[in-house]
Amino acid sequence: MKLKAEITRLTRIRGTSKCVLFRNGKKRSMTKSKTRRAATTIDMGKLFTASFLRKQMNRRAKSDASQCHVMMRFRILFLITMLLTNIAAIVVAQQNVPGEIVQVHTGIRHEAFDRLLKKYVNERGLVNYGGWKQNSGDIAALDDYLKQFAPKAEPVASSNESVAALVNAYNAFVLQWILANYPTESIWSLKDSFKAKRHQMNGRNISLDEIENGALRPTIGYRAHAVLVCAARS
């Protein structure tokens, strides 16, 4: 506005409706309408009153406090998320890390186990536990087969030989456990079927979970699940 361009300093005289315009060191008065127009355009006295400044400071303080509160909540949620993630990772690691490496020695013979499987497992993969349970000779044959795994692994089998032997040992231990408790509806109804260290291997007692997670999964990954028998239909 033209009037705006001409104003170099505008002061308001309390108690009156007049404003004084200083231009080039000369004093000049304005009409009431022009005064209102100028005061509406640039009312410096109103902008910098103490109450106005207090309001602005209060608004700024509230805004800063609100932002601080939001940031604090975000930091707390972030810390909680990181804590829960770390706890979950620790739990998974503790479940999958074995106490010792499971090994087998070279030269284990599997012919007896192969004969038993051909005799008691049909083409659909179902096991005739009833017939096997009644044949004490075949029960003893399974036990004798598994005794090969009991001694300390010296010398240790090669990688491929070890994987094949561990898969057979796991499945044979499952069959032995079921036959020892037959009749039973499911291996899951028996106590600690996979966690209890009741099987002799490599000079110590181990669990089925140790064979799977401590020996087979590190070697062949999750393919181990496809070749291990849990005495369940799938």
Tab-separated table of C-alpha atoms in Angstrom:
chain	number	residue	atom	x	y	z
A	1	MET	CA	0.000	0.000	0.000
A	2	LYS	CA	1.147	3.539	-0.712
A	3	LEU	CA	0.568	4.638	2.877
A	4	LYS	CA	2.667	1.708	4.054
A	5	ALA	CA	5.561	2.771	1.898
A	6	GLU	CA	5.538	6.252	3.331
A	7	ILE	CA	5.532	5.260	6.978
A	8	THR	CA	8.955	5.264	8.572
A	9	ARG	CA	7.842	5.142	12.176
A	10	LEU	CA	4.336	4.930	13.644
A	11	THR	CA	3.665	5.558	17.322
A	12	ARG	CA	0.375	5.433	19.118
A	13	ILE	CA	-0.589	8.144	21.586
A	14	ARG	CA	-2.519	6.615	24.482
A	15	GLY	CA	-5.938	8.131	25.208
A	16	THR	CA	-6.370	9.605	21.735
A	17	SER	CA	-7.367	8.343	18.345
A	18	LYS	CA	-4.587	10.239	16.557
A	19	CYS	CA	-1.303	8.934	15.266
A	20	VAL	CA	1.766	10.982	14.493
A	21	LEU	CA	3.751	10.286	11.365
A	22	PHE	CA	7.414	11.247	11.308
A	23	ARG	CA	8.773	11.781	7.827
A	24	ASN	CA	12.085	13.424	7.084
A	25	GLY	CA	12.184	14.806	10.619
A	26	LYS	CA	8.826	16.578	10.231
A	27	LYS	CA	5.690	15.909	12.251
A	28	ARG	CA	2.436	15.368	10.384
A	29	SER	CA	-1.022	14.431	11.678
A	30	MET	CA	-3.468	12.147	9.918
A	31	THR	CA	-7.216	12.061	9.836
A	32	LYS	CA	-9.107	9.606	12.018
A	33	SER	CA	-9.979	7.324	9.084
A	34	LYS	CA	-6.372	7.250	7.881
A	35	THR	CA	-5.207	6.685	11.440
A	36	ARG	CA	-7.469	3.650	11.762
A	37	ARG	CA	-6.269	2.368	8.416
A	38	ALA	CA	-2.629	2.760	9.385
A	39	ALA	CA	-3.181	1.321	12.838
A	40	THR	CA	-4.947	-1.660	11.306
A	41	THR	CA	-2.107	-2.152	8.878
A	42	ILE	CA	0.792	-1.791	11.321
A	43	ASP	CA	-0.282	-1.604	14.965
A	44	MET	CA	3.135	-1.968	16.610
A	45	GLY	CA	1.827	-1.117	20.061
A	46	LYS	CA	-0.705	-3.962	19.943
A	47	LEU	CA	1.844	-6.422	18.587
A	48	PHE	CA	4.277	-5.911	21.417
A	49	THR	CA	2.078	-5.488	24.484
A	50	ALA	CA	3.068	-7.521	27.527
A	51	SER	CA	-0.096	-9.652	27.445
A	52	PHE	CA	0.438	-10.518	23.801
A	53	LEU	CA	4.019	-11.535	24.441
A	54	ARG	CA	2.939	-13.708	27.385
A	55	LYS	CA	0.381	-15.475	25.199
A	56	GLN	CA	2.979	-16.127	22.526
A	57	MET	CA	5.425	-17.472	25.093
A	58	ASN	CA	2.745	-19.722	26.611
A	59	ARG	CA	1.836	-21.089	23.197
A	60	ARG	CA	5.485	-21.765	22.417
A	61	ALA	CA	5.949	-23.478	25.787
A	62	LYS	CA	2.880	-25.673	25.255
A	63	SER	CA	4.032	-26.570	21.746
A	64	ASP	CA	7.506	-27.479	22.984
A	65	ALA	CA	6.060	-29.541	25.838
A	66	SER	CA	3.759	-31.397	23.438
A	67	GLN	CA	6.632	-32.183	21.057
A	68	CYS	CA	8.785	-33.324	23.977
A	69	HIS	CA	5.974	-35.614	25.181
A	70	VAL	CA	5.573	-37.158	21.710
A	71	MET	CA	9.319	-37.737	21.378
A	72	MET	CA	9.476	-39.305	24.834
A	73	ARG	CA	6.637	-41.713	23.984
A	74	PHE	CA	8.370	-42.629	20.721
A	75	ARG	CA	11.644	-43.324	22.521
A	76	ILE	CA	9.917	-45.492	25.121
A	77	LEU	CA	8.088	-47.519	22.437
A	78	PHE	CA	11.331	-47.914	20.488
A	79	LEU	CA	13.198	-49.167	23.556
A	80	ILE	CA	10.400	-51.622	24.416
A	81	THR	CA	10.388	-52.962	20.840
A	82	MET	CA	14.163	-53.448	20.855
A	83	LEU	CA	14.010	-55.158	24.248
A	84	LEU	CA	11.310	-57.612	23.153
A	85	THR	CA	13.187	-58.339	19.915
A	86	ASN	CA	16.385	-59.120	21.803
A	87	ILE	CA	14.545	-61.361	24.279
A	88	ALA	CA	12.922	-63.310	21.425
A	89	ALA	CA	16.294	-63.745	19.711
A	90	ILE	CA	17.880	-65.021	22.932
A	91	VAL	CA	15.056	-67.532	23.490
A	92	VAL	CA	15.328	-68.874	19.920
A	93	ALA	CA	19.106	-69.147	20.214
A	94	GLN	CA	18.864	-71.025	23.491
A	95	GLN	CA	16.399	-73.487	21.968
A	96	ASN	CA	18.571	-74.257	18.928
A	97	VAL	CA	22.096	-74.339	20.357
A	98	PRO	CA	23.142	-77.805	21.541
A	99	GLY	CA	25.344	-78.502	24.505
A	100	GLU	CA	27.773	-80.663	22.468
A	101	ILE	CA	28.195	-81.620	18.831
A	102	VAL	CA	26.494	-84.923	17.988
A	103	GLN	CA	28.799	-87.199	16.013
A	104	VAL	CA	28.791	-90.824	14.865
A	105	HIS	CA	31.699	-93.098	14.109
A	106	THR	CA	32.367	-94.590	10.734
A	107	GLY	CA	31.426	-98.125	9.725
A	108	ILE	CA	27.885	-98.378	11.135
A	109	ARG	CA	25.913	-101.097	9.343
A	110	HIS	CA	22.265	-100.454	8.475
A	111	GLU	CA	21.175	-103.770	6.921
A	112	ALA	CA	19.289	-104.948	10.027
A	113	PHE	CA	17.332	-101.702	10.273
A	114	ASP	CA	16.529	-101.827	6.563
A	115	ARG	CA	15.166	-105.369	6.957
A	116	LEU	CA	12.942	-104.336	9.881
A	117	LEU	CA	11.517	-101.387	7.971
A	118	LYS	CA	10.670	-103.542	4.967
A	119	LYS	CA	8.947	-106.027	7.261
A	120	TYR	CA	6.831	-103.688	9.397
A	121	VAL	CA	6.304	-100.521	7.311
A	122	ASN	CA	3.830	-100.670	4.422
A	123	GLU	CA	3.797	-98.724	1.154
A	124	ARG	CA	1.775	-95.924	2.759
A	125	GLY	CA	4.427	-95.441	5.433
A	126	LEU	CA	2.305	-96.882	8.268
A	127	VAL	CA	4.088	-98.970	10.910
A	128	ASN	CA	2.666	-102.265	12.177
A	129	TYR	CA	3.546	-101.613	15.823
A	130	GLY	CA	1.277	-104.401	17.042
A	131	GLY	CA	3.036	-107.083	15.005
A	132	TRP	CA	6.468	-105.706	15.843
A	133	LYS	CA	5.680	-105.565	19.561
A	134	GLN	CA	4.774	-109.262	19.567
A	135	ASN	CA	8.071	-110.301	17.955
A	136	SER	CA	10.715	-110.185	20.690
A	137	GLY	CA	13.442	-111.158	18.222
A	138	ASP	CA	12.781	-108.103	16.081
A	139	ILE	CA	12.586	-105.894	19.190
A	140	ALA	CA	16.059	-107.155	20.118
A	141	ALA	CA	17.282	-106.633	16.551
A	142	LEU	CA	16.294	-102.960	16.733
A	143	ASP	CA	18.046	-102.585	20.087
A	144	ASP	CA	21.214	-104.208	18.722
A	145	TYR	CA	21.193	-101.901	15.723
A	146	LEU	CA	21.024	-98.824	17.955
A	147	LYS	CA	23.836	-100.073	20.201
A	148	GLN	CA	26.231	-99.318	17.342
A	149	PHE	CA	25.742	-95.591	18.033
A	150	ALA	CA	26.562	-95.797	21.753
A	151	PRO	CA	30.411	-95.769	21.716
A	152	LYS	CA	32.499	-92.642	21.365
A	153	ALA	CA	32.729	-91.570	17.726
A	154	GLU	CA	36.282	-92.604	16.823
A	155	PRO	CA	36.990	-92.291	13.968
A	156	VAL	CA	34.268	-89.806	13.033
A	157	ALA	CA	32.224	-90.568	9.927
A	158	SER	CA	32.420	-88.353	6.864
A	159	SER	CA	29.775	-85.697	6.295
A	160	ASN	CA	27.502	-87.722	3.982
A	161	GLU	CA	27.907	-90.921	5.986
A	162	SER	CA	27.225	-89.043	9.215
A	163	VAL	CA	24.004	-87.462	7.898
A	164	ALA	CA	22.642	-90.819	6.702
A	165	ALA	CA	23.538	-92.499	10.004
A	166	LEU	CA	21.996	-89.704	12.111
A	167	VAL	CA	18.739	-89.792	10.133
A	168	ASN	CA	18.491	-93.567	10.621
A	169	ALA	CA	19.409	-93.273	14.307
A	170	TYR	CA	16.746	-90.619	14.937
A	171	ASN	CA	14.021	-92.658	13.240
A	172	ALA	CA	15.117	-95.879	14.952
A	173	PHE	CA	15.104	-94.199	18.379
A	174	VAL	CA	11.548	-92.968	17.728
A	175	LEU	CA	10.412	-96.490	16.795
A	176	GLN	CA	12.142	-97.943	19.859
A	177	TRP	CA	10.428	-95.397	22.141
A	178	ILE	CA	6.993	-96.087	20.661
A	179	LEU	CA	7.433	-99.866	20.890
A	180	ALA	CA	8.553	-99.568	24.522
A	181	ASN	CA	5.302	-97.739	25.352
A	182	TYR	CA	2.925	-99.486	22.942
A	183	PRO	CA	-0.052	-99.324	22.875
A	184	THR	CA	-0.178	-95.535	22.862
A	185	GLU	CA	-2.280	-93.108	20.873
A	186	SER	CA	0.541	-90.720	20.007
A	187	ILE	CA	4.179	-90.016	20.751
A	188	TRP	CA	3.034	-86.597	21.921
A	189	SER	CA	1.061	-88.184	24.738
A	190	LEU	CA	4.290	-89.643	26.164
A	191	LYS	CA	6.385	-87.576	28.550
A	192	ASP	CA	9.314	-85.625	27.071
A	193	SER	CA	9.545	-87.719	23.932
A	194	PHE	CA	11.873	-85.277	22.187
A	195	LYS	CA	13.584	-83.425	25.027
A	196	ALA	CA	14.583	-86.208	27.440
A	197	LYS	CA	18.171	-87.477	27.156
A	198	ARG	CA	17.392	-91.186	27.121
A	199	HIS	CA	19.257	-92.379	24.005
A	200	GLN	CA	22.869	-93.610	23.967
A	201	MET	CA	25.050	-92.005	21.306
A	202	ASN	CA	28.681	-90.929	21.063
A	203	GLY	CA	29.451	-92.031	24.618
A	204	ARG	CA	26.658	-90.064	26.312
A	205	ASN	CA	22.907	-89.719	26.668
A	206	ILE	CA	21.254	-87.420	24.152
A	207	SER	CA	17.748	-86.348	23.188
A	208	LEU	CA	15.996	-86.471	19.842
A	209	ASP	CA	16.034	-82.678	19.749
A	210	GLU	CA	19.825	-82.733	20.044
A	211	ILE	CA	20.124	-85.013	17.035
A	212	GLU	CA	17.826	-82.812	14.970
A	213	ASN	CA	18.912	-79.331	16.069
A	214	GLY	CA	22.479	-80.071	17.097
A	215	ALA	CA	23.570	-82.250	14.186
A	216	LEU	CA	21.171	-82.405	11.240
A	217	ARG	CA	19.828	-78.871	10.916
A	218	PRO	CA	23.310	-77.263	10.913
A	219	THR	CA	24.288	-79.705	8.146
A	220	ILE	CA	21.254	-80.048	5.857
A	221	GLY	CA	19.016	-77.245	7.125
A	222	TYR	CA	15.252	-77.605	7.266
A	223	ARG	CA	15.364	-80.554	4.880
A	224	ALA	CA	15.910	-82.540	8.074
A	225	HIS	CA	12.213	-82.196	8.833
A	226	ALA	CA	11.351	-84.098	5.636
A	227	VAL	CA	13.456	-87.159	6.471
A	228	LEU	CA	12.786	-87.472	10.206
A	229	VAL	CA	9.879	-89.555	11.509
A	230	CYS	CA	7.902	-88.253	14.483
A	231	ALA	CA	5.536	-91.228	14.575
A	232	ALA	CA	2.708	-89.035	13.320
A	233	ARG	CA	0.564	-88.980	10.195
A	234	SER	CA	0.965	-86.050	7.827
